[in-house]
mmCIF file with all atom_site columns, C-alpha atoms and ligand atoms in Angstrom:
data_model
loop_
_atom_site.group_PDB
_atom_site.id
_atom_site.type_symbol
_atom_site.label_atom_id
_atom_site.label_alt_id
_atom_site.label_comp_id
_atom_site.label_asym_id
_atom_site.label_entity_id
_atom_site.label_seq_id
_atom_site.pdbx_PDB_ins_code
_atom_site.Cartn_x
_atom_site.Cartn_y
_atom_site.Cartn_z
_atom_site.occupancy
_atom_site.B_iso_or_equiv
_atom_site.pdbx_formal_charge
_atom_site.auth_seq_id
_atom_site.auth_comp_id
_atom_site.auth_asym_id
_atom_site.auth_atom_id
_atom_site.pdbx_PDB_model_num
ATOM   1   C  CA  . UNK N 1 1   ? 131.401 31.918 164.794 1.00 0.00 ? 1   UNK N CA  1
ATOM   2   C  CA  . UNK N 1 2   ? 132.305 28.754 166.502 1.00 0.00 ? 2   UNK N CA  1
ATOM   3   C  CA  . UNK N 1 3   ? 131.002 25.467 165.291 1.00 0.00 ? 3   UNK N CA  1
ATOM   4   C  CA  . UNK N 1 4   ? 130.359 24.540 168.857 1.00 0.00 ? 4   UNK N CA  1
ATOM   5   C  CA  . UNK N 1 5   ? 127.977 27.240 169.996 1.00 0.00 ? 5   UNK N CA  1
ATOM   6   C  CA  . UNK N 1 6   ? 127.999 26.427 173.890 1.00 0.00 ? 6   UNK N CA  1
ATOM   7   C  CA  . UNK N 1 7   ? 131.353 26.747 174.273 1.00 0.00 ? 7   UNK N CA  1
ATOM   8   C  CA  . UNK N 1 8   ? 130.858 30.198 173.100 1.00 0.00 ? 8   UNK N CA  1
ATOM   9   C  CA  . UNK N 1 9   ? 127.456 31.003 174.645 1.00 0.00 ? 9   UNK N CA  1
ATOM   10  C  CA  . UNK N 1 10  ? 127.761 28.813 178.007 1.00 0.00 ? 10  UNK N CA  1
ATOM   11  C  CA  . UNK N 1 11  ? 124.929 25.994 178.871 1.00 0.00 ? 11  UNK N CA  1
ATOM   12  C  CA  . UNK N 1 12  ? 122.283 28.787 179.263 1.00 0.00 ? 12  UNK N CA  1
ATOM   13  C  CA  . UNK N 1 13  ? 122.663 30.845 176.273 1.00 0.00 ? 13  UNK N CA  1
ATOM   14  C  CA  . UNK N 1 14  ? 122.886 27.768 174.295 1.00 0.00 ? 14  UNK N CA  1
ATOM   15  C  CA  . UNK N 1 15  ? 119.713 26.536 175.500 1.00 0.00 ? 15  UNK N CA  1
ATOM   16  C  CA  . UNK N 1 16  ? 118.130 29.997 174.913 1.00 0.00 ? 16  UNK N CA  1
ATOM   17  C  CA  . UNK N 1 17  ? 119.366 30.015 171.274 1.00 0.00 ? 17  UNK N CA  1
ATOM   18  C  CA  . UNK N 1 18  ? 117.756 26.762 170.601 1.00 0.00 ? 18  UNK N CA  1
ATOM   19  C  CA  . UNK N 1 19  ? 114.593 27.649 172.253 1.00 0.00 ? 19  UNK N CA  1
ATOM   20  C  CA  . UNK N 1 20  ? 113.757 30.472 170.273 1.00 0.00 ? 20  UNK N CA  1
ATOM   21  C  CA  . UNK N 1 21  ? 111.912 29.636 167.801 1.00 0.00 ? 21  UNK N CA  1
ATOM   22  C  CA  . UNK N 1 22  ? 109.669 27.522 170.570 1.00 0.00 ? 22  UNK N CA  1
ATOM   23  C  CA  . UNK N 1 23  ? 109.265 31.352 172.277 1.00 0.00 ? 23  UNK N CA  1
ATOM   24  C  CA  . UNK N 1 24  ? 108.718 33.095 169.296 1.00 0.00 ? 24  UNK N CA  1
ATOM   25  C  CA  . UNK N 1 25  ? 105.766 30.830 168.419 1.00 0.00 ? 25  UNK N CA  1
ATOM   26  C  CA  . UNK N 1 26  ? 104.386 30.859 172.054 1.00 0.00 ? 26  UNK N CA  1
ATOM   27  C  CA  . UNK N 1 27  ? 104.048 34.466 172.228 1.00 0.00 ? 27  UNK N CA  1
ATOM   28  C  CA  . UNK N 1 28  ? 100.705 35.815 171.871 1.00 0.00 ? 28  UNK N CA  1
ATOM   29  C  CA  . UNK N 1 29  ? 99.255  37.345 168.885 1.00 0.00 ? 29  UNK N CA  1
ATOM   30  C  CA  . UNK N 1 30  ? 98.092  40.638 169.066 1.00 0.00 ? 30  UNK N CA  1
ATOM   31  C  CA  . UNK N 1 31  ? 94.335  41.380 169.268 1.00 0.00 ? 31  UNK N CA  1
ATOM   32  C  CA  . UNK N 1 32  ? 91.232  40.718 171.245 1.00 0.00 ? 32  UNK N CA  1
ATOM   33  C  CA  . UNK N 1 33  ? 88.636  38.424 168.805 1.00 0.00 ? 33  UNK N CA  1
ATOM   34  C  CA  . UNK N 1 34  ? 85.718  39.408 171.055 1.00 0.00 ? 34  UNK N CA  1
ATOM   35  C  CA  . UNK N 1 35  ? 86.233  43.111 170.083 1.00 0.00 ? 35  UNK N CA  1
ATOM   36  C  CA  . UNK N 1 36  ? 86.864  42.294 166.870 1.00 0.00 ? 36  UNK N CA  1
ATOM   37  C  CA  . UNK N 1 37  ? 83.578  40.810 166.477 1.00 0.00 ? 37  UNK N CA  1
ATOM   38  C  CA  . UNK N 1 38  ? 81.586  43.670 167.271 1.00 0.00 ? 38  UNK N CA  1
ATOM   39  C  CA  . UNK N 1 39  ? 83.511  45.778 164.804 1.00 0.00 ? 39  UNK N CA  1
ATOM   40  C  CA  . UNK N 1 40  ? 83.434  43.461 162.261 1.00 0.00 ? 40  UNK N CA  1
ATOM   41  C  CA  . UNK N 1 41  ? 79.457  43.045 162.264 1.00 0.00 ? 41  UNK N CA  1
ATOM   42  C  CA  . UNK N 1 42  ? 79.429  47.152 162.179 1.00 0.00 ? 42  UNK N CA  1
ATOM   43  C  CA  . UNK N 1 43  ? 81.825  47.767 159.488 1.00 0.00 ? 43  UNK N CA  1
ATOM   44  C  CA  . UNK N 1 44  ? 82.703  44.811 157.575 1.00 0.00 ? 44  UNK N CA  1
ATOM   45  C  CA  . UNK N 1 45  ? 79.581  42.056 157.444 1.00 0.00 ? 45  UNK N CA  1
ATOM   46  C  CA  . UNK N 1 46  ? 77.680  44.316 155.128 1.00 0.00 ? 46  UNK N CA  1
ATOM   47  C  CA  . UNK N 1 47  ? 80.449  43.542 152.118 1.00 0.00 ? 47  UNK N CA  1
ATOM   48  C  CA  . UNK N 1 48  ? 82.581  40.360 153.674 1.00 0.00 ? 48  UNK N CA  1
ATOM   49  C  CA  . UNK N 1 49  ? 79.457  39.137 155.131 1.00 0.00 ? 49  UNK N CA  1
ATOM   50  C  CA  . UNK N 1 50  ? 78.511  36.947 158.413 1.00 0.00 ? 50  UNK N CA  1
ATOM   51  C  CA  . UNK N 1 51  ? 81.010  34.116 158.146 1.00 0.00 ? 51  UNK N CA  1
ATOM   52  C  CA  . UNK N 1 52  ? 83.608  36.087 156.342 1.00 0.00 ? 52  UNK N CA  1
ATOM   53  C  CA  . UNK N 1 53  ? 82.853  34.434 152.798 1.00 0.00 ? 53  UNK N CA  1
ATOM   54  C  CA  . UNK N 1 54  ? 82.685  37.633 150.684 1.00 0.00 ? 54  UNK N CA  1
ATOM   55  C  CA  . UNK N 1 55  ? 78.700  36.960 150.536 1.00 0.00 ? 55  UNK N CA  1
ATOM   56  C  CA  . UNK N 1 56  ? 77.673  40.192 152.106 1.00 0.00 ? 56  UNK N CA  1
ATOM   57  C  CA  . UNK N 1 57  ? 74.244  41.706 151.301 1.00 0.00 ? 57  UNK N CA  1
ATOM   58  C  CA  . UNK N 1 58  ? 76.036  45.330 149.740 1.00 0.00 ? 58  UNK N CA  1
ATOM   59  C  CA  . UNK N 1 59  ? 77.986  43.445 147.376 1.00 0.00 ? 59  UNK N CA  1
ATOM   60  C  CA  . UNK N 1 60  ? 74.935  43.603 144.835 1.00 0.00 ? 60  UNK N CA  1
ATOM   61  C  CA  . UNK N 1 61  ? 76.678  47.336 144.236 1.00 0.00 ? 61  UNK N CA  1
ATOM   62  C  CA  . UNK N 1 62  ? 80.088  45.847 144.077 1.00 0.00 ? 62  UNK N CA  1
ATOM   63  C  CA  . UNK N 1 63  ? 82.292  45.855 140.595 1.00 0.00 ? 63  UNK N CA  1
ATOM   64  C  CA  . UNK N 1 64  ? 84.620  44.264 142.899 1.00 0.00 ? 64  UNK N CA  1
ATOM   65  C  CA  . UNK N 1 65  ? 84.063  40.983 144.934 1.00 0.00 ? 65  UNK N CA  1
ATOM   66  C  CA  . UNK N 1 66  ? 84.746  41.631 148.551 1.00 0.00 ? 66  UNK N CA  1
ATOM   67  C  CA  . UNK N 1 67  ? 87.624  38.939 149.499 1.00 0.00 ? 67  UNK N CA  1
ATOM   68  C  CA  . UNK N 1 68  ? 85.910  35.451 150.525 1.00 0.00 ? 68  UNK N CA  1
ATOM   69  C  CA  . UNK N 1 69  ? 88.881  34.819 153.563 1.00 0.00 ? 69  UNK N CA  1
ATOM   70  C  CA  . UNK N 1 70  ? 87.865  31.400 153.247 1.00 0.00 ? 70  UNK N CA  1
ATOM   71  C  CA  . UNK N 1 71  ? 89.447  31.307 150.552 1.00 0.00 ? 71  UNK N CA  1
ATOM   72  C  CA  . UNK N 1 72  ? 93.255  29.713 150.146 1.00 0.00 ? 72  UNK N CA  1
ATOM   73  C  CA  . UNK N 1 73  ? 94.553  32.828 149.003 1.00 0.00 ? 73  UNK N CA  1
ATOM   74  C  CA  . UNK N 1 74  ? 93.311  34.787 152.016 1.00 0.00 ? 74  UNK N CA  1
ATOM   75  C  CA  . UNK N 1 75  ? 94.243  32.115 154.684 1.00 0.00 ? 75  UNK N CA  1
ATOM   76  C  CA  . UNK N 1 76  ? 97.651  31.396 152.892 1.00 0.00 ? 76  UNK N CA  1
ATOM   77  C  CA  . UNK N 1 77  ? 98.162  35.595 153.600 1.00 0.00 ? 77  UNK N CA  1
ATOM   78  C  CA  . UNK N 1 78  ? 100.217 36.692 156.550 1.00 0.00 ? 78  UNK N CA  1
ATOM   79  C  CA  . UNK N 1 79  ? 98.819  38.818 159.006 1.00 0.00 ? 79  UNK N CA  1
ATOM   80  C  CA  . UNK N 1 80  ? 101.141 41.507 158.047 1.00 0.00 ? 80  UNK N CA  1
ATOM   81  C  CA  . UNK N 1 81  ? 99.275  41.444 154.449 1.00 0.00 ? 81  UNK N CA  1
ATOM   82  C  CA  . UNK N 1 82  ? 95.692  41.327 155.519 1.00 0.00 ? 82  UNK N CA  1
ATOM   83  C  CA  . UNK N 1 83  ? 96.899  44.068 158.174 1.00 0.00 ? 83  UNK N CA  1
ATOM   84  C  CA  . UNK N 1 84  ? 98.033  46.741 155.509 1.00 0.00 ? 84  UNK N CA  1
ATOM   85  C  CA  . UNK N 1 85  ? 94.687  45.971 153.217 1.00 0.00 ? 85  UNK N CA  1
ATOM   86  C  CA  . UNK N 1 86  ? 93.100  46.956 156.574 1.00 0.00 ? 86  UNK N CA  1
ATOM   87  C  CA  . UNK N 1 87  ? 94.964  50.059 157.222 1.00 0.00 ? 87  UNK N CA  1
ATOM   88  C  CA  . UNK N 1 88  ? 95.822  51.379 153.777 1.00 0.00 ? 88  UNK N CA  1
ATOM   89  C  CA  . UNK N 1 89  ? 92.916  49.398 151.389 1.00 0.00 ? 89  UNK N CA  1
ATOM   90  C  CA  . UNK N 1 90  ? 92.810  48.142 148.227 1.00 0.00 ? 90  UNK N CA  1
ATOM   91  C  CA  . UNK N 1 91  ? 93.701  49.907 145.222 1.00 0.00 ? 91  UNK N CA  1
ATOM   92  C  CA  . UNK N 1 92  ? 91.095  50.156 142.635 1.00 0.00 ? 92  UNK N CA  1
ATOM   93  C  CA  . UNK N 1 93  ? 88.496  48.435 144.484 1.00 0.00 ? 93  UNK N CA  1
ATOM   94  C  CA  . UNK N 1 94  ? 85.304  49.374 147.299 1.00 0.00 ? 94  UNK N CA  1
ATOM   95  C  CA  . UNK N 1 95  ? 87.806  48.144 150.202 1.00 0.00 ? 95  UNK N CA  1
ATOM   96  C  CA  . UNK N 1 96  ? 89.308  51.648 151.655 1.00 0.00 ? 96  UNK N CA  1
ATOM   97  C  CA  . UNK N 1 97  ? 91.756  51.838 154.215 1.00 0.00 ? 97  UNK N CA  1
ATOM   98  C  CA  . UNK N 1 98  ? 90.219  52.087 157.967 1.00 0.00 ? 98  UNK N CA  1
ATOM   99  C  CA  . UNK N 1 99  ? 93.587  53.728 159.750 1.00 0.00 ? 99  UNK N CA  1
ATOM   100 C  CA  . UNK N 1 100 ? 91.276  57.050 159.961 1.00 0.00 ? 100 UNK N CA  1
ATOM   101 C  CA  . UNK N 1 101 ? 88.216  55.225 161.634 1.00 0.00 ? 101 UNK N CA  1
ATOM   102 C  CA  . UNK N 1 102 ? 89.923  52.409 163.575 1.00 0.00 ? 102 UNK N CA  1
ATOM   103 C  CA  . UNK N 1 103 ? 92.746  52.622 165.842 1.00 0.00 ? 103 UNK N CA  1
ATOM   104 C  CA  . UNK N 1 104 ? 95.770  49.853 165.203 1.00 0.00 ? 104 UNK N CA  1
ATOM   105 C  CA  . UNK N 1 105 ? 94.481  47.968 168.233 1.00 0.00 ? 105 UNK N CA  1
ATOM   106 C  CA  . UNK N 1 106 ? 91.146  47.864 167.199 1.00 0.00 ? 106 UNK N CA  1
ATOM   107 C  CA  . UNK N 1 107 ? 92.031  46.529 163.224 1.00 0.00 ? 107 UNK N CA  1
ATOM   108 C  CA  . UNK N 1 108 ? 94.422  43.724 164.938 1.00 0.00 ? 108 UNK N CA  1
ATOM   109 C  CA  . UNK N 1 109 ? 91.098  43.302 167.202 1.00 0.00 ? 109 UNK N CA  1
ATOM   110 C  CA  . UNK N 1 110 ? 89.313  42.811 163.664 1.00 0.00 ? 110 UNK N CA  1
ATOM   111 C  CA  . UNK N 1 111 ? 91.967  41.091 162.104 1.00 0.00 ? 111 UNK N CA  1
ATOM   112 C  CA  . UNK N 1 112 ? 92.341  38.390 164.906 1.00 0.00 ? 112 UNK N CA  1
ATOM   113 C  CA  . UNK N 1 113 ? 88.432  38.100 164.835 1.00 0.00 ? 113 UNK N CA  1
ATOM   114 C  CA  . UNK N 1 114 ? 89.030  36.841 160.694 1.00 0.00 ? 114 UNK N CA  1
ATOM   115 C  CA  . UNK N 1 115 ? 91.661  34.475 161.510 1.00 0.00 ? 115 UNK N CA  1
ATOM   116 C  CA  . UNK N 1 116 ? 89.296  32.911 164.210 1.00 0.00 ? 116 UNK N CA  1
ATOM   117 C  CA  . UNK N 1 117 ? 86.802  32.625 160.967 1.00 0.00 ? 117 UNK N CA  1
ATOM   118 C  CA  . UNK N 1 118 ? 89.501  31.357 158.837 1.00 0.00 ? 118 UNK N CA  1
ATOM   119 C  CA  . UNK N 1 119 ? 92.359  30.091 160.378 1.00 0.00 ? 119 UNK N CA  1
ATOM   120 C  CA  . UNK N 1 120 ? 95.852  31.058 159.098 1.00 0.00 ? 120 UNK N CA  1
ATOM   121 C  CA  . UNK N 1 121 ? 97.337  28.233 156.877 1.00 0.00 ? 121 UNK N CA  1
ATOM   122 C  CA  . UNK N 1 122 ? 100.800 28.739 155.236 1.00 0.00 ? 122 UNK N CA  1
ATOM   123 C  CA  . UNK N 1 123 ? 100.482 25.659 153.493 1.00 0.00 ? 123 UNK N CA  1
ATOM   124 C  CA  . UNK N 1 124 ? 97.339  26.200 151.839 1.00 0.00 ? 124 UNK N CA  1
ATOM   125 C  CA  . UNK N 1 125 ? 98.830  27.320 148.540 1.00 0.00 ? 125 UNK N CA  1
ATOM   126 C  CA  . UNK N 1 126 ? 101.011 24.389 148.129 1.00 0.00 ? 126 UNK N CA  1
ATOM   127 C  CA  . UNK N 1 127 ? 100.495 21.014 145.865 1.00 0.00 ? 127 UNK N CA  1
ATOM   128 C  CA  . UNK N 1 128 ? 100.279 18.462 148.263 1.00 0.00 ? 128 UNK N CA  1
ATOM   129 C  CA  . UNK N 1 129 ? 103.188 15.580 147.283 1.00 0.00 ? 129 UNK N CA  1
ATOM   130 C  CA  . UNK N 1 130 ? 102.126 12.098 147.084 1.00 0.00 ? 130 UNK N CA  1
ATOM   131 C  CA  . UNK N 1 131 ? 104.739 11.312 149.663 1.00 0.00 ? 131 UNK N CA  1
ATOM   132 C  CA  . UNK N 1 132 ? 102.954 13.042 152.569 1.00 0.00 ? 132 UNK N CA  1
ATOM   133 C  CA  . UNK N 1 133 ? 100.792 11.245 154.481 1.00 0.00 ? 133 UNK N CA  1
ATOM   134 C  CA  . UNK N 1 134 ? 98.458  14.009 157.003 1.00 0.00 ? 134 UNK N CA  1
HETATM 135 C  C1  . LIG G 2 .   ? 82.375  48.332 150.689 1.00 0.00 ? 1   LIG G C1  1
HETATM 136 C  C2  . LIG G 2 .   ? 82.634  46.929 150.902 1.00 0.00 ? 1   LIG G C2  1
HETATM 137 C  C3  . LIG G 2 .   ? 83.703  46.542 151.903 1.00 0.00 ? 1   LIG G C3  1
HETATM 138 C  C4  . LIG G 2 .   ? 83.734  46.837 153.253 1.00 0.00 ? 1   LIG G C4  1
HETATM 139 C  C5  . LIG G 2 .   ? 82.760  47.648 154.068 1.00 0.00 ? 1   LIG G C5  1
HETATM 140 C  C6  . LIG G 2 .   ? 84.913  46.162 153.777 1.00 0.00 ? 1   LIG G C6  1
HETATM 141 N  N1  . LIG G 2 .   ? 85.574  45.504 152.783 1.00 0.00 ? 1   LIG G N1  1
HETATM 142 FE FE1 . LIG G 2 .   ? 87.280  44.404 152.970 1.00 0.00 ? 1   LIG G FE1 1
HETATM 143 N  N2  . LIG G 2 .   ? 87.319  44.069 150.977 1.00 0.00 ? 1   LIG G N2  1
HETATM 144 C  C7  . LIG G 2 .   ? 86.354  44.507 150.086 1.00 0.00 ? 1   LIG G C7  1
HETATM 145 C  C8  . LIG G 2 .   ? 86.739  44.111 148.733 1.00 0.00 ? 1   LIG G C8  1
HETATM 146 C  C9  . LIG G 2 .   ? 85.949  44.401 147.470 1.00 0.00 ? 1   LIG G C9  1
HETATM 147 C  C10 . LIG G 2 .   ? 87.978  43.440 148.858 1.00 0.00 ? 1   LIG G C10 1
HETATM 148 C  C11 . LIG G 2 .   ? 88.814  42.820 147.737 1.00 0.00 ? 1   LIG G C11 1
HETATM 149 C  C12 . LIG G 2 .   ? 89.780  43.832 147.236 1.00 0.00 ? 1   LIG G C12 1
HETATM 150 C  C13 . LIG G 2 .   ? 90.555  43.337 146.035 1.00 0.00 ? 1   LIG G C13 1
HETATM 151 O  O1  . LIG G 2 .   ? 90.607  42.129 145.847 1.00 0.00 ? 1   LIG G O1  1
HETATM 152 O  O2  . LIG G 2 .   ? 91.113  44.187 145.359 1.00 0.00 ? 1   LIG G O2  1
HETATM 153 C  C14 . LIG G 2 .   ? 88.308  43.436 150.279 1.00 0.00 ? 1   LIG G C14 1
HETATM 154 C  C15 . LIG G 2 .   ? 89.449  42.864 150.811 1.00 0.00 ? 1   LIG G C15 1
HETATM 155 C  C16 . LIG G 2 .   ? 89.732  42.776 152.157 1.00 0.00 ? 1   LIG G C16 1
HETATM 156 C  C17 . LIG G 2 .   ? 90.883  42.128 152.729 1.00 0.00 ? 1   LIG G C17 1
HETATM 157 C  C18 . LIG G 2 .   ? 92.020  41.464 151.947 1.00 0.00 ? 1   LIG G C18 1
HETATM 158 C  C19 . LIG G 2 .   ? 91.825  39.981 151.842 1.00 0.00 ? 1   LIG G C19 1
HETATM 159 C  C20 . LIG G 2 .   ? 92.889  39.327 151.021 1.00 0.00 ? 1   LIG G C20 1
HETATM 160 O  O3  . LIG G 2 .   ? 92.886  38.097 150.952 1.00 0.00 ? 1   LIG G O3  1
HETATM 161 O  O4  . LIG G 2 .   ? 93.741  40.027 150.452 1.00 0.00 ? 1   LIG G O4  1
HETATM 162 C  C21 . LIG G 2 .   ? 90.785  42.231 154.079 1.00 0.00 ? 1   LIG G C21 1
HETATM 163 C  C22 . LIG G 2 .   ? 91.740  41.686 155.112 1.00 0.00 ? 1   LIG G C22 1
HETATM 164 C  C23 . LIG G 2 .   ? 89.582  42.978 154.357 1.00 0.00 ? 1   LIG G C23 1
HETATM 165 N  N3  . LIG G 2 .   ? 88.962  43.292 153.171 1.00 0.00 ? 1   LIG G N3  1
HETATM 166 C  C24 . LIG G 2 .   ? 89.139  43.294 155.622 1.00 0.00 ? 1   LIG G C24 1
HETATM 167 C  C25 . LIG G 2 .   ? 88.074  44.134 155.875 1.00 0.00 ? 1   LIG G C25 1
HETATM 168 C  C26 . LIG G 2 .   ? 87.724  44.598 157.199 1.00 0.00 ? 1   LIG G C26 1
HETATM 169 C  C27 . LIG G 2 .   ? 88.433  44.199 158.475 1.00 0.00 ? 1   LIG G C27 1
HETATM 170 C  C28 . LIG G 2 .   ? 86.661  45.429 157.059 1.00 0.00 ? 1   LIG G C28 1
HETATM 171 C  C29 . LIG G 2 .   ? 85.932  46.185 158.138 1.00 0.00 ? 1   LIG G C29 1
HETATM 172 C  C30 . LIG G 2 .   ? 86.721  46.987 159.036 1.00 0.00 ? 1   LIG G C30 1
HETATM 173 C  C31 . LIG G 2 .   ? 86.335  45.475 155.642 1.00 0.00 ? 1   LIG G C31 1
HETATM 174 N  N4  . LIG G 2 .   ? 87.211  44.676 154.968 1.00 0.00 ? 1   LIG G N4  1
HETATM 175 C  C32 . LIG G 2 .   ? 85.290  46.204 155.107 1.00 0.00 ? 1   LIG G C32 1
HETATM 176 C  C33 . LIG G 2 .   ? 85.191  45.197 150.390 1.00 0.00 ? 1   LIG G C33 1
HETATM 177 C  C34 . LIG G 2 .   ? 84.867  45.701 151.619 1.00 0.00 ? 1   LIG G C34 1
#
């Protein structure tokens, strides 16, 4: 490929290329919180609890502690992980898979309702460098 991508591409495909990672970001993530508020109180608050934070009142039965997703390992997670725990569960451990009792719109529904407990952060994981200020 050409070094000089608009003479290849013309004005408006150049522009386009550079502007898609602007349109990829804008697009709208799947799943309705409000939804996914009403499942999560039905199926998930008894083990994640209220606010998400693993502190449910059935994990007094648990071997395994439900996932606290304010944790930085749960908000450093992409969707696409939390999303197959959802569908297909954890191995070994009380979380099962929900693909046979909740359609794919409804666990993004759930999903998006946990991100708008704990926000995504990429970043969470890393060491924060001295350099960096905010
Ligand atoms: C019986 C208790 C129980 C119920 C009910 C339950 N979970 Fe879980 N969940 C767990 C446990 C325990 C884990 C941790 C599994 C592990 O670490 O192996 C977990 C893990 C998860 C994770 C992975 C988090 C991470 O950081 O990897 C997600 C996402 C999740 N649950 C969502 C849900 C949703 C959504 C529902 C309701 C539709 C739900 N859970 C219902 C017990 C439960």
């Amino acid at each position: 490929m050409s070094n000089r991508p608009h003479r290849v591409l013309g004005p408006l495909g150049f522009i386009l290329m550079m502007s898609w990672p602007i349109l990829a970001l804008s697009q709208e993530v799947p799943g309705n919180p409000q939804n996914g508020k009403i499942l999560f109180e039905k199926h998930c608050v008894q083990c994640h609890g209220e606010k998400g934070a693993g502190d449910g009142p059935d994990t007094k039965f648990l071997t395994v502690r439900p996932a606290n997703f304010h944790s930085l390992e749960s908000r450093s997670k992409t969707d696409w992980e939390l999303m197959t725990v959802i569908t297909f569960g954890a191995a070994f451990s009380p979380m099962h898979g929900w693909s046979d009792r909740l359609t794919e719109d409804e666990r993004w529904d759930v999903l998006r309702y946990i991100r708008l407990l704990a926000p995504f952060n990429p970043v969470a994981q890393l060491p924060v460098s001295p350099e960096r200020h905010g």
